[in-house]
Coordinates of C-alpha atoms in Angstrom, one line a residue:
M924 CA 15.4 2.1 33.6
F925 CA 12.8 3.5 31.2
R926 CA 15.4 5.6 29.5
G927 CA 17.5 2.5 28.9
L928 CA 14.5 0.7 27.5
G929 CA 13.8 3.6 25.3
R930 CA 17.3 3.7 23.9
A931 CA 17.2 -0.1 23.4
F932 CA 13.9 0.2 21.5
S933 CA 15.2 3.1 19.4
A934 CA 18.3 1.0 18.5
L935 CA 16.1 -2.0 17.6
W936 CA 13.8 0.2 15.5
A937 CA 16.8 1.7 13.7
G938 CA 18.2 -1.8 13.1
V939 CA 14.9 -3.0 11.7
G940 CA 14.6 0.1 9.5
H941 CA 18.1 -0.4 8.2
L942 CA 17.5 -4.1 7.5
L943 CA 14.3 -3.2 5.5
A944 CA 16.1 -0.5 3.7
I945 CA 18.8 -2.8 2.4
T946 CA 16.5 -5.7 1.6
I947 CA 12.8 -5.1 0.8
F948 CA 13.0 -1.3 0.3
R949 CA 16.3 -1.4 -1.6
T950 CA 14.7 -0.1 -4.8
L951 CA 11.7 2.1 -5.4
T952 CA 10.0 -0.6 -7.4
R953 CA 10.1 -3.1 -4.5
R954 CA 8.9 -0.4 -2.1
I955 CA 5.8 0.4 -4.3
I956 CA 4.9 -3.3 -4.7
V957 CA 5.5 -4.2 -1.0
L958 CA 3.5 -1.3 0.3
N959 CA 0.6 -1.9 -2.0
L960 CA 0.5 -5.6 -1.2
A961 CA 0.8 -4.8 2.5
A962 CA -2.4 -2.7 2.3
L963 CA -4.2 -5.6 0.5
L964 CA -2.9 -8.1 3.0
V965 CA -4.2 -6.0 5.9
L966 CA -7.6 -5.9 4.2
V967 CA -7.7 -9.7 3.6
V968 CA -6.5 -10.6 7.1
G969 CA -9.1 -8.3 8.5
I970 CA -11.8 -10.0 6.5
L971 CA -10.6 -13.5 7.5
Y972 CA -10.3 -12.4 11.2
L973 CA -13.8 -11.1 11.5
N974 CA -16.1 -13.8 12.9
Q975 CA -19.5 -12.1 12.7
W976 CA -20.5 -14.1 9.6
R977 CA -19.3 -17.3 11.3
A978 CA -21.2 -16.5 14.4
G979 CA -24.3 -15.8 12.3
L980 CA -23.9 -19.3 10.7
I981 CA -23.7 -20.9 14.2
D982 CA -26.9 -19.0 15.4
A983 CA -28.8 -19.9 12.3
R984 CA -27.8 -23.6 12.7
V985 CA -28.8 -23.6 16.3
Q986 CA -32.2 -22.2 15.5
S987 CA -32.6 -24.7 12.6
L988 CA -31.7 -27.6 14.9
R989 CA -34.2 -26.4 17.5
V990 CA -37.0 -26.3 15.0
Q991 CA -36.0 -29.6 13.6
G992 CA -35.8 -31.1 17.1
E993 CA -39.2 -29.9 18.0
I994 CA -40.7 -31.4 14.9
I995 CA -39.0 -34.7 15.3
S996 CA -39.8 -34.9 19.0
A997 CA -43.4 -34.2 18.3
A998 CA -43.4 -36.8 15.6
I999 CA -41.9 -39.3 18.0
A1000 CA -44.4 -38.5 20.6
A1001 CA -47.3 -38.8 18.2
S1002 CA -46.1 -42.2 16.9
A1003 CA -47.3 -43.9 20.2
T1004 CA -50.8 -45.5 20.1
V1005 CA -53.4 -45.8 22.9
D1006 CA -55.3 -49.1 23.0
S1007 CA -58.4 -47.7 24.8
D1008 CA -60.5 -44.6 24.5
V1009 CA -61.3 -44.5 28.3
I1010 CA -58.9 -43.4 30.8
S1011 CA -59.2 -45.1 34.2
V1012 CA -57.2 -45.0 37.4
N1013 CA -55.5 -48.3 38.4
P1014 CA -55.2 -48.4 42.2
D1015 CA -53.1 -51.6 42.0
R1016 CA -50.5 -49.7 40.1
L1017 CA -50.2 -47.3 42.9
L1018 CA -49.5 -50.1 45.4
E1019 CA -46.9 -51.7 43.1
L1020 CA -44.7 -48.6 43.0
Q1021 CA -41.7 -48.7 45.3
T1022 CA -40.6 -45.6 47.2
G1023 CA -38.3 -43.4 45.1
E1024 CA -39.2 -45.0 41.8
P1025 CA -39.6 -42.5 39.0
V1026 CA -43.2 -42.0 38.2
S1027 CA -44.7 -40.9 35.0
P1028 CA -48.0 -39.0 35.4
L1029 CA -49.6 -41.4 33.1
S1030 CA -48.8 -44.4 35.2
F1031 CA -51.5 -43.4 37.7
F1032 CA -54.0 -44.1 35.1
D1033 CA -54.2 -46.9 32.5
P1034 CA -50.8 -48.6 31.9
T1035 CA -51.5 -48.6 28.2
L1036 CA -51.0 -44.8 28.3
E1037 CA -47.5 -45.2 29.6
F1038 CA -45.2 -44.0 26.8
P1039 CA -42.3 -46.4 26.2
I1040 CA -39.9 -45.2 23.4
S1041 CA -39.6 -48.3 21.3
P1042 CA -36.5 -48.3 18.9
E1043 CA -38.3 -50.5 16.4
R1044 CA -41.2 -48.0 16.0
V1045 CA -39.1 -44.9 16.2
A1046 CA -36.1 -46.0 14.0
P1047 CA -37.8 -45.8 10.6
L1048 CA -39.4 -42.4 11.5
L1049 CA -36.1 -41.1 12.7
R1050 CA -34.3 -42.4 9.7
N1051 CA -36.7 -40.7 7.3
L1052 CA -36.6 -37.3 9.1
V1053 CA -32.8 -37.1 9.8
T1054 CA -31.2 -38.6 6.7
P1055 CA -31.9 -35.6 4.4
T1056 CA -30.5 -33.2 6.9
R1057 CA -27.2 -35.1 7.5
T1058 CA -27.7 -34.5 11.2
R1059 CA -26.9 -37.0 13.9
A1060 CA -29.9 -37.8 16.2
R1061 CA -29.8 -39.6 19.6
I1062 CA -32.6 -40.4 21.8
Y1063 CA -32.1 -40.8 25.6
D1064 CA -34.6 -42.0 28.1
Q1065 CA -35.3 -40.4 31.5
D1066 CA -32.3 -42.0 33.0
G1067 CA -29.9 -40.8 30.3
L1068 CA -29.7 -44.2 28.7
L1069 CA -29.1 -44.1 24.9
I1070 CA -32.1 -45.7 23.2
L1071 CA -31.3 -44.9 19.6
D1072 CA -28.5 -43.3 17.6
S1073 CA -29.0 -42.3 14.0
S1074 CA -25.3 -43.2 13.2
N1075 CA -26.2 -46.8 13.9
I1076 CA -29.9 -47.5 13.4
Y1077 CA -31.1 -51.0 14.1
A1078 CA -34.5 -52.6 13.6
R1079 CA -35.2 -56.1 14.8
G1080 CA -31.5 -56.6 15.4
E1081 CA -30.5 -55.6 11.8
V1082 CA -28.6 -52.5 10.8
L1083 CA -30.8 -50.3 8.6
R1084 CA -28.2 -47.7 7.9
K1085 CA -24.7 -46.8 9.0
L1086 CA -23.5 -43.3 8.3
S1087 CA -20.1 -43.4 6.6
D1088 CA -17.2 -41.7 8.4
E1089 CA -16.3 -38.2 7.2
Q1090 CA -13.1 -38.1 5.3
S1091 CA -10.5 -35.9 6.9
G1092 CA -8.7 -33.6 4.5
S1093 CA -9.5 -32.5 1.0
G1094 CA -7.0 -34.6 -0.9
F1095 CA -5.0 -31.6 -2.0
F1096 CA -2.1 -30.6 0.2
L1097 CA -2.4 -26.9 -0.5
F1098 CA -6.1 -26.9 0.7
D1099 CA -5.2 -28.9 3.7
W1100 CA -2.3 -26.6 4.6
W1101 CA -4.6 -23.5 4.2
N1102 CA -7.3 -25.1 6.4
A1103 CA -4.7 -26.0 9.0
M1104 CA -3.4 -22.4 9.0
M1105 CA -6.9 -21.0 9.3
S1106 CA -7.5 -23.2 12.3
W1107 CA -5.0 -21.0 14.2
V1108 CA -6.9 -17.8 13.3
P1109 CA -8.0 -16.3 16.7
G1110 CA -11.7 -16.6 17.3
D1111 CA -14.3 -17.7 19.8
Q1112 CA -13.2 -20.1 22.5
F1113 CA -15.5 -23.2 22.5
P1114 CA -15.3 -26.2 24.9
L1115 CA -14.0 -29.5 23.6
Y1116 CA -16.5 -32.0 22.4
Q1117 CA -16.3 -35.5 24.0
E1118 CA -18.2 -38.7 23.4
Y1119 CA -19.8 -40.4 26.4
G1120 CA -21.0 -43.9 26.9
A1121 CA -24.5 -45.2 26.1
D1122 CA -25.5 -45.0 29.8
E1123 CA -23.9 -41.5 30.4
G1124 CA -26.3 -39.3 28.6
K1125 CA -26.8 -37.1 31.6
R1126 CA -23.1 -36.0 31.3
Y1127 CA -24.1 -33.9 28.3
P1128 CA -25.2 -30.6 29.8
E1129 CA -27.8 -30.0 27.1
V1130 CA -29.3 -33.5 27.7
N1131 CA -29.4 -32.9 31.4
A1132 CA -31.2 -29.5 30.9
A1133 CA -33.7 -31.0 28.4
L1134 CA -34.7 -33.7 30.9
S1135 CA -35.9 -30.9 33.1
G1136 CA -38.3 -29.9 30.4
S1137 CA -36.5 -27.0 28.5
A1138 CA -34.6 -27.2 25.3
A1139 CA -30.8 -26.4 25.4
D1140 CA -28.0 -26.0 23.0
I1141 CA -24.2 -25.8 23.1
V1142 CA -21.4 -25.3 20.6
R1143 CA -18.2 -27.3 20.9
V1144 CA -15.1 -28.2 18.9
D1145 CA -13.7 -31.7 18.4
S1146 CA -10.1 -32.7 18.5
Q1147 CA -9.5 -31.4 15.0
H1148 CA -10.9 -27.9 16.0
Q1149 CA -14.1 -28.5 14.0
L1150 CA -17.4 -27.1 15.2
V1151 CA -20.1 -29.4 16.6
V1152 CA -23.4 -27.8 17.3
S1153 CA -25.7 -29.8 19.7
V1154 CA -29.4 -29.1 20.5
A1155 CA -31.3 -31.2 23.1
V1156 CA -35.2 -31.1 22.9
P1157 CA -37.4 -32.9 25.5
I1158 CA -39.8 -35.6 24.2
Q1159 CA -43.0 -34.9 26.0
R1160 CA -46.3 -36.7 26.3
V1161 CA -49.2 -34.9 28.1
R1162 CA -46.7 -32.5 29.7
S1163 CA -44.5 -35.4 30.9
T1164 CA -40.9 -35.7 29.7
V1165 CA -40.3 -39.3 28.7
G1166 CA -37.0 -38.8 26.9
V1167 CA -34.6 -36.4 25.1
L1168 CA -33.8 -35.9 21.5
L1169 CA -30.2 -34.8 21.0
L1170 CA -29.4 -33.4 17.5
S1171 CA -25.9 -32.5 16.5
T1172 CA -24.2 -31.4 13.4
A1173 CA -21.5 -33.3 11.6
P1174 CA -18.0 -32.1 12.7
G1175 CA -16.8 -29.5 10.3
E1176 CA -20.2 -28.8 8.6
I1177 CA -20.1 -25.1 9.5
D1178 CA -16.3 -25.0 9.1
S1179 CA -16.6 -26.3 5.5
I1180 CA -18.9 -23.4 4.7
V1181 CA -16.6 -20.9 6.3
T1182 CA -13.6 -22.5 4.5
T1183 CA -15.4 -22.2 1.2
E1184 CA -16.0 -18.5 1.8
R1185 CA -12.4 -18.0 2.9
W1186 CA -11.3 -19.7 -0.3
S1187 CA -13.5 -17.4 -2.3
I1188 CA -11.9 -14.4 -0.4
L1189 CA -8.4 -15.9 -1.0
R1190 CA -9.1 -16.3 -4.8
I1191 CA -10.4 -12.8 -5.0
A1192 CA -7.3 -11.6 -3.0
M1193 CA -5.0 -13.5 -5.4
V1194 CA -6.6 -11.8 -8.4
A1195 CA -6.4 -8.5 -6.6
A1196 CA -2.8 -9.1 -5.7
A1197 CA -2.0 -9.9 -9.3
V1198 CA -3.7 -6.7 -10.4
V1199 CA -1.9 -4.7 -7.6
I1200 CA 1.5 -6.1 -8.7
I1201 CA 0.8 -5.3 -12.4
L1202 CA -0.4 -1.8 -11.5
S1203 CA 2.6 -1.3 -9.1
L1204 CA 5.0 -2.4 -11.9
L1205 CA 3.3 0.1 -14.2
L1206 CA 3.5 2.8 -11.6
A1207 CA 7.1 1.9 -10.8
G1208 CA 7.8 2.1 -14.5
T1209 CA 6.5 5.7 -14.7
I1210 CA 8.3 6.7 -11.5
A1211 CA 11.3 4.4 -10.8
G1212 CA 12.4 4.2 -14.5
P1213 CA 12.6 7.9 -15.1
M1214 CA 14.1 8.5 -11.7
R1215 CA 16.8 5.9 -12.5
R1216 CA 17.5 7.5 -15.8
L1217 CA 17.7 11.0 -14.2
S1218 CA 20.1 9.7 -11.5
E1219 CA 22.3 8.0 -14.1
A1220 CA 22.4 11.2 -16.1
A1221 CA 23.4 13.1 -13.0
E1222 CA 26.2 10.7 -12.4
R1223 CA 27.4 11.2 -16.0
V1224 CA 27.4 14.9 -15.5
Q1225 CA 29.6 14.4 -12.4
T1226 CA 32.1 12.2 -14.3
A1227 CA 31.8 13.6 -17.8
G1228 CA 34.8 15.9 -17.5
N1229 CA 34.8 18.3 -20.5
A1230 CA 32.0 16.5 -22.3
R1231 CA 28.5 17.8 -21.9
A1232 CA 26.1 15.2 -20.6
E1233 CA 22.5 15.6 -21.4
I1234 CA 19.7 15.1 -18.8
P1235 CA 16.7 13.1 -20.1
D1236 CA 13.8 15.3 -21.1
F1237 CA 10.5 14.4 -19.3
T1238 CA 9.1 17.9 -19.4
D1239 CA 6.1 16.7 -21.5
R1240 CA 4.9 15.2 -18.2
Y1241 CA 2.9 17.5 -16.0
D1242 CA 3.7 15.7 -12.7
E1243 CA 6.6 15.9 -10.3
I1244 CA 8.9 13.8 -12.6
G1245 CA 8.4 16.3 -15.4
H1246 CA 9.1 19.2 -13.0
L1247 CA 12.2 17.4 -11.6
S1248 CA 13.5 16.8 -15.1
G1249 CA 13.0 20.4 -16.1
A1250 CA 14.7 21.6 -12.9
L1251 CA 17.6 19.3 -13.5
R1252 CA 18.0 20.3 -17.1
A1253 CA 17.8 24.0 -16.1
M1254 CA 20.3 23.4 -13.3
T1255 CA 22.7 21.5 -15.6
D1256 CA 22.4 24.2 -18.3
A1257 CA 23.2 26.9 -15.7
L1258 CA 26.1 24.8 -14.4
Y1259 CA 27.6 24.4 -17.9
A1260 CA 27.0 28.1 -18.6
R1261 CA 28.7 29.0 -15.4
I1262 CA 31.6 26.6 -16.2
E1263 CA 31.9 28.1 -19.7
A1264 CA 31.7 31.6 -18.2
I1265 CA 34.5 30.8 -15.8
E1266 CA 36.6 29.4 -18.6
R1267 CA 36.0 32.5 -20.7
F1268 CA 36.7 34.7 -17.7
A1269 CA 40.0 32.8 -17.0
A1270 CA 41.0 33.2 -20.7
D1271 CA 40.1 36.9 -20.6
V1272 CA 42.0 37.4 -17.4
A1273 CA 45.0 35.7 -18.8
H1274 CA 44.9 37.8 -21.9
E1275 CA 44.4 41.0 -20.0
L1276 CA 47.2 40.2 -17.5
K1277 CA 49.5 39.2 -20.3
N1278 CA 49.6 42.7 -21.9
P1279 CA 50.8 44.6 -18.8
L1280 CA 53.1 41.8 -17.8
T1281 CA 54.7 41.8 -21.2
S1282 CA 55.1 45.6 -21.1
L1283 CA 56.5 45.4 -17.6
R1284 CA 58.9 42.6 -18.5
S1285 CA 60.2 44.6 -21.5
A1286 CA 60.7 47.7 -19.4
V1287 CA 62.5 45.8 -16.6
E1288 CA 64.8 44.1 -19.1
T1289 CA 65.6 47.4 -20.9
L1290 CA 66.1 49.4 -17.7
P1291 CA 69.7 48.1 -17.0
R1292 CA 70.7 49.0 -20.6
A1293 CA 69.4 52.6 -20.5
K1294 CA 72.2 55.0 -20.2
R1295 CA 70.5 58.4 -20.4
P1296 CA 68.5 59.7 -17.4
E1297 CA 65.5 60.6 -19.5
D1298 CA 65.3 57.0 -20.8
R1299 CA 65.5 55.6 -17.3
E1300 CA 62.7 58.0 -16.2
R1301 CA 60.6 56.9 -19.1
L1302 CA 61.1 53.3 -18.3
N1303 CA 60.3 53.9 -14.6
A1304 CA 57.1 55.6 -15.6
I1305 CA 56.1 52.6 -17.8
I1306 CA 56.9 50.2 -14.9
Q1307 CA 54.8 52.3 -12.4
H1308 CA 52.0 52.5 -14.9
D1309 CA 51.9 48.8 -15.6
V1310 CA 52.1 48.0 -11.9
R1311 CA 49.1 50.3 -11.3
R1312 CA 47.3 48.7 -14.2
L1313 CA 48.0 45.2 -12.8
D1314 CA 46.8 46.3 -9.4
R1315 CA 43.6 47.7 -10.8
L1316 CA 43.0 44.6 -12.9
I1317 CA 43.6 42.2 -10.0
S1318 CA 41.3 44.3 -7.8
D1319 CA 38.5 44.4 -10.4
I1320 CA 38.9 40.7 -11.2
S1321 CA 38.7 39.8 -7.6
N1322 CA 35.5 41.9 -7.2
A1323 CA 34.0 40.4 -10.2
S1324 CA 34.8 36.8 -9.3
R1325 CA 33.3 37.0 -5.8
L1326 CA 30.3 39.1 -6.8
D1327 CA 27.9 36.2 -7.3
A1328 CA 28.8 34.5 -4.0
E1329 CA 28.4 37.8 -2.1
L1330 CA 25.0 38.4 -3.8
A1331 CA 23.8 34.9 -2.9
R1332 CA 25.1 35.1 0.7
E1333 CA 23.9 38.6 1.6
T1334 CA 20.3 39.2 2.7
G1335 CA 18.3 41.6 0.5
E1336 CA 16.3 44.5 1.9
R1337 CA 14.0 47.2 0.6
V1338 CA 15.9 50.0 -1.1
D1339 CA 14.5 53.4 -1.9
M1340 CA 16.0 54.3 -5.3
V1341 CA 15.3 58.0 -4.9
K1342 CA 17.2 58.3 -1.7
L1343 CA 20.0 56.1 -3.2
A1344 CA 20.2 58.3 -6.3
E1345 CA 20.2 61.5 -4.2
T1346 CA 23.1 60.2 -2.1
M1347 CA 25.2 59.0 -5.0
A1348 CA 24.4 62.0 -7.2
G1349 CA 25.7 64.2 -4.3
I1350 CA 29.0 62.3 -4.2
Q1351 CA 29.5 62.3 -8.0
R1352 CA 28.5 66.0 -8.2
D1353 CA 31.6 66.9 -6.1
L1354 CA 33.9 64.7 -8.1
A1355 CA 32.5 65.9 -11.4
A1356 CA 33.0 69.6 -10.4
G1357 CA 36.7 69.1 -10.7
R1358 CA 36.3 68.3 -14.4
N1359 CA 33.8 71.1 -15.0
V1360 CA 30.9 68.7 -15.4
K1361 CA 27.4 69.1 -13.8
V1362 CA 25.4 66.2 -12.4
E1363 CA 21.6 66.8 -12.4
L1364 CA 19.0 64.5 -10.7
E1365 CA 15.3 64.4 -11.7
T1366 CA 12.8 62.2 -9.9
H1367 CA 9.3 61.7 -11.2
T1368 CA 7.3 60.5 -8.2
S1369 CA 3.9 58.8 -8.4
R1370 CA 1.7 56.9 -6.1
Y1371 CA 3.9 53.9 -6.7
A1372 CA 7.0 54.2 -4.4
P1373 CA 10.3 53.7 -6.3
V1374 CA 11.4 50.8 -3.9
V1375 CA 13.2 47.7 -5.0
F1376 CA 14.3 44.6 -3.1
G1377 CA 18.0 44.0 -3.2
H1378 CA 21.4 45.1 -1.9
D1379 CA 21.9 48.8 -1.6
S1380 CA 25.7 48.7 -1.7
R1381 CA 25.7 46.8 -5.0
L1382 CA 23.0 49.0 -6.5
A1383 CA 25.1 52.0 -5.4
Q1384 CA 28.0 50.5 -7.2
V1385 CA 26.0 50.3 -10.4
F1386 CA 24.9 53.9 -10.0
N1387 CA 28.5 55.0 -9.4
N1388 CA 29.9 53.1 -12.4
L1389 CA 27.3 54.6 -14.8
V1390 CA 27.7 58.2 -13.5
D1391 CA 31.5 57.9 -13.4
N1392 CA 31.6 56.7 -17.0
A1393 CA 29.2 59.4 -18.1
V1394 CA 31.3 62.1 -16.4
S1395 CA 34.5 60.7 -18.0
F1396 CA 33.0 60.9 -21.5
S1397 CA 31.3 64.4 -21.0
P1398 CA 33.0 67.4 -22.5
D1399 CA 34.1 70.5 -20.6
G1400 CA 31.0 72.2 -19.3
G1401 CA 28.8 69.2 -20.1
T1402 CA 25.9 67.9 -18.1
V1403 CA 25.1 64.4 -16.8
R1404 CA 21.4 63.9 -16.3
V1405 CA 20.0 61.2 -13.9
V1406 CA 16.3 60.4 -14.0
V1407 CA 14.4 58.1 -11.6
T1408 CA 10.8 57.0 -12.4
S1409 CA 8.5 54.2 -11.3
D1410 CA 5.2 52.6 -12.1
A1411 CA 3.2 49.7 -10.8
E1412 CA 5.6 47.0 -11.9
K1413 CA 9.1 48.5 -12.2
V1414 CA 11.6 51.2 -11.2
I1415 CA 13.6 52.8 -14.0
F1416 CA 16.6 55.1 -13.7
T1417 CA 18.6 56.5 -16.7
V1418 CA 22.0 58.1 -17.0
S1419 CA 22.6 60.4 -20.0
D1420 CA 25.7 62.3 -21.0
E1421 CA 26.7 64.8 -23.7
G1422 CA 29.8 63.0 -24.9
P1423 CA 30.5 61.5 -28.3
G1424 CA 28.3 58.5 -27.7
I1425 CA 29.1 54.8 -28.2
R1426 CA 31.3 54.6 -31.2
G1427 CA 32.0 50.9 -31.1
D1428 CA 29.8 47.8 -31.2
I1429 CA 26.9 48.5 -28.8
S1430 CA 26.3 44.7 -28.4
R1431 CA 29.8 44.3 -26.9
I1432 CA 29.6 47.2 -24.5
F1433 CA 28.9 44.9 -21.5
Q1434 CA 31.5 42.3 -22.3
R1435 CA 34.4 41.9 -19.9
F1436 CA 37.6 43.9 -20.6
Y1437 CA 35.9 45.8 -23.5
T1438 CA 36.9 49.4 -23.5
D1439 CA 35.9 52.4 -25.6
R1440 CA 37.6 55.2 -23.8
P1441 CA 37.7 58.9 -24.7
D1442 CA 40.7 60.1 -26.8
G1443 CA 42.2 62.1 -24.0
E1444 CA 42.6 59.2 -21.6
H1445 CA 45.7 56.9 -21.5
F1446 CA 45.4 53.2 -22.5
G1447 CA 45.1 51.0 -19.5
D1448 CA 43.6 53.6 -17.2
H1449 CA 40.4 51.5 -17.0
S1450 CA 40.1 47.7 -16.6
G1451 CA 37.0 47.3 -18.8
L1452 CA 35.1 45.5 -16.0
G1453 CA 32.9 48.3 -14.8
L1454 CA 30.0 47.8 -17.1
S1455 CA 30.3 44.0 -17.0
I1456 CA 30.1 44.1 -13.2
S1457 CA 27.1 46.5 -13.4
K1458 CA 25.2 44.1 -15.7
Q1459 CA 26.0 41.2 -13.4
I1460 CA 24.6 43.1 -10.4
V1461 CA 21.4 44.2 -12.3
V1462 CA 20.8 40.6 -13.6
A1463 CA 21.2 39.3 -10.1
H1464 CA 18.4 41.7 -9.0
K1465 CA 16.2 40.2 -11.8
G1466 CA 16.5 43.4 -13.9
R1467 CA 18.0 44.5 -17.2
I1468 CA 20.4 47.2 -18.4
E1469 CA 20.5 48.7 -21.8
A1470 CA 22.9 51.1 -23.6
T1471 CA 21.9 53.3 -26.5
N1472 CA 23.0 56.5 -28.2
R1473 CA 20.9 59.6 -27.7
T1474 CA 18.7 60.7 -30.6
D1475 CA 18.2 64.4 -29.6
R1476 CA 22.0 65.1 -29.6
S1477 CA 25.3 63.4 -29.2
G1478 CA 25.8 61.3 -26.1
A1479 CA 25.1 57.9 -24.6
R1480 CA 22.2 56.8 -22.5
F1481 CA 22.2 53.8 -20.0
T1482 CA 18.8 52.6 -18.8
V1483 CA 18.4 50.2 -15.8
T1484 CA 15.0 48.6 -15.1
L1485 CA 14.4 46.8 -11.8
P1486 CA 11.2 45.1 -10.6
R1487 CA 9.4 47.2 -8.0
A1488 CA 9.1 45.7 -4.5
R1489 CA 5.6 44.9 -3.4
K1490 CA 4.4 45.4 0.2

């Protein structure tokens, strides 16, 4: 069951991600703007959701109403007058009381000390104290009967003041829509405010509590979700509660303050959103714009055909875009260089194969017309020579064409150049002995081990090509000298011979199919790819190969420099 729910959730998440990818996050510019606005939205929503400041306003208003109620109740109590300065007990009053009748402590004494709350005497005082605060004040007697309400104050049967009804709404639909939406913001859960009749004062919990002698407060919301804070304060005369003063705020008084602050937050958020959008567009312009140009240039490279498409140059930037631009330009240049090299290689191969094929074709076409045996033998020898030449060319071309792929695919390892030189020198020494040529090896060891990181078989091929060429150019009784040295940064080995030296153009010595063979060798005995392959291998090992003529005597010297492997 849980596995099925997990798969369903994964599928739903993947669907949502795909929908966002093809809509909101379709471009990098949209993604930058949306994510930056999302961060701002989370901050604004968090500020609007927090209710600590709203709760602080409620507490402050409750305390204010408590102090205001105590002052007003004391003023109401002090407004009563006493007709005599002597307090005497009236026994007839005790007899007139019926069983169960509420008794005021003052009623056991002089009746003139009984504290009736007279609306005519209290209304002007209540009006003067309550009007500046825009607070509704109601006075209830001991039985919970409404004596006076500041929203409808009468004196001698005439209305002194009638508070105007609060207008609902601000008059602007956007403000009203915003306030309606904010009313649904999660917050404290307050009970619903309800108006009771004039004789139902005790149904208010705070009034009922105040009749027992202690002040009480409660926070409610009306039908429009507006806060109403009520505080009930007992009206006492000589420690006797003769009534209750109920103070309540106008509906929405605190909400209007909160709404004003929320509007201030919203205005700041709108300004911040505008700044975020502008900065996001500028950021997208520095990222998405160059990325778009680079991708378009890459597409042009793919569809350019023989034309050379240029990658935009942003290498003056020191960020990732500049690095990417430089990498793409280098990759494109290497790609075009490889394409041009392949084209040249194909042209050279076609040219080199055309010569033996032309010779072979001529010999084959002439062979049927040859009458004398010696002519037929000479033509057969030419055919066999051209076939061997073609076989050698095709083998060397095949090796040269797959050399890069093999070097990239094979894993390099640490190679001791002294051991490699000793092995290859031993092999070449036996082969050179048949031509009366000596191969000598010298190693100059130091505290830096002559070790390189690479492919031992390919480095052995370079060593073999250079020594074989040196042996082939050496005269009878000549010497080929191999020297291996190393220092802290590089390993060097040189191959020197005592032949005639390089007689042609030294700068072309490593070109494909370039040959400068000794006079005694037949044309076509070598493919001309040996030195080219050797250079290709050395360059793949991040080294270099150089060819010079000896200055101490006749002969050629080839120097290979490779970076030394570090531990």
